[in-house]
Amino acid sequence: MRTRLTVARVQELLPELQVEEISVVAQVSRGEEMGITSTPVIRLLQEDTEKFRSSQTPTVNQLLTAIAQASD
């Protein structure tokens, strides 16, 4: 739940941010394909390249910092 709130807050600040929510329980092969072994996981991608991954819920500031660093 906390992960969704963090991502929702960041989306309010950055409306162009694209978010894909994947249930690895319902989409087992998709989770395996991405190397996800636990949930929640937040991945930040830029042009299909992973720039950030967190298996714990990042704070809004941590997520915004990761987005800013990926944009450099």
Short mmCIF file of C-alpha atoms in Angstrom, two decimals:
data_model
loop_
_atom_site.label_atom_id
_atom_site.label_comp_id
_atom_site.label_asym_id
_atom_site.label_seq_id
_atom_site.Cartn_x
_atom_site.Cartn_y
_atom_site.Cartn_z
CA MET A 1 0.00 0.00 0.00
CA ARG A 2 2.79 2.43 0.90
CA THR A 3 4.47 1.78 -2.45
CA ARG A 4 1.32 2.78 -4.33
CA LEU A 5 1.03 5.98 -2.31
CA THR A 6 4.66 6.90 -3.02
CA VAL A 7 4.31 6.25 -6.73
CA ALA A 8 0.97 8.09 -6.86
CA ARG A 9 2.54 11.13 -5.18
CA VAL A 10 5.45 11.14 -7.63
CA GLN A 11 2.98 10.83 -10.53
CA GLU A 12 1.19 13.92 -9.23
CA LEU A 13 4.48 15.79 -9.41
CA LEU A 14 5.52 14.25 -12.74
CA PRO A 15 2.36 13.52 -14.74
CA GLU A 16 4.41 12.29 -17.74
CA LEU A 17 5.81 9.44 -15.64
CA GLN A 18 4.62 6.11 -17.02
CA VAL A 19 3.89 3.45 -14.43
CA GLU A 20 3.27 -0.23 -15.03
CA GLU A 21 2.00 -2.26 -12.11
CA ILE A 22 2.62 -5.97 -12.41
CA SER A 23 1.27 -8.68 -10.16
CA VAL A 24 3.97 -11.34 -10.09
CA VAL A 25 1.42 -13.71 -8.60
CA ALA A 26 -0.87 -13.30 -11.60
CA GLN A 27 1.96 -12.78 -14.10
CA VAL A 28 4.57 -15.29 -12.94
CA SER A 29 6.51 -15.44 -16.22
CA ARG A 30 6.68 -11.62 -16.41
CA GLY A 31 8.15 -11.50 -12.91
CA GLU A 32 10.69 -14.20 -13.75
CA GLU A 33 11.61 -12.38 -16.95
CA MET A 34 12.43 -9.25 -14.92
CA GLY A 35 14.25 -11.12 -12.17
CA ILE A 36 11.72 -10.16 -9.52
CA THR A 37 11.76 -12.57 -6.61
CA SER A 38 9.86 -10.54 -4.01
CA THR A 39 7.32 -7.76 -3.95
CA PRO A 40 6.99 -4.86 -3.98
CA VAL A 41 9.70 -3.92 -6.46
CA ILE A 42 10.04 -0.55 -8.10
CA ARG A 43 12.03 -0.37 -11.31
CA LEU A 44 12.87 2.84 -13.13
CA LEU A 45 13.50 2.34 -16.82
CA GLN A 46 14.81 4.74 -19.41
CA GLU A 47 14.65 3.53 -23.00
CA ASP A 48 14.20 -0.06 -21.75
CA THR A 49 17.35 0.15 -19.60
CA GLU A 50 16.94 -0.28 -15.86
CA LYS A 51 18.26 2.79 -14.04
CA PHE A 52 16.93 2.10 -10.54
CA ARG A 53 15.54 -0.87 -8.65
CA SER A 54 14.26 -1.03 -5.11
CA SER A 55 12.79 -4.01 -3.32
CA GLN A 56 11.75 -1.72 -0.49
CA THR A 57 9.42 1.22 -0.80
CA PRO A 58 11.54 4.30 -1.53
CA THR A 59 10.56 7.67 -0.16
CA VAL A 60 9.20 10.28 -2.54
CA ASN A 61 12.58 12.07 -2.36
CA GLN A 62 14.50 8.88 -3.16
CA LEU A 63 12.28 8.14 -6.14
CA LEU A 64 12.50 11.72 -7.43
CA THR A 65 16.31 11.61 -7.05
CA ALA A 66 16.47 8.35 -9.01
CA ILE A 67 14.32 9.88 -11.75
CA ALA A 68 16.52 12.99 -11.87
CA GLN A 69 19.69 10.88 -12.08
CA ALA A 70 18.22 8.76 -14.87
CA SER A 71 17.40 11.95 -16.77
CA ASP A 72 21.04 13.13 -16.78
#
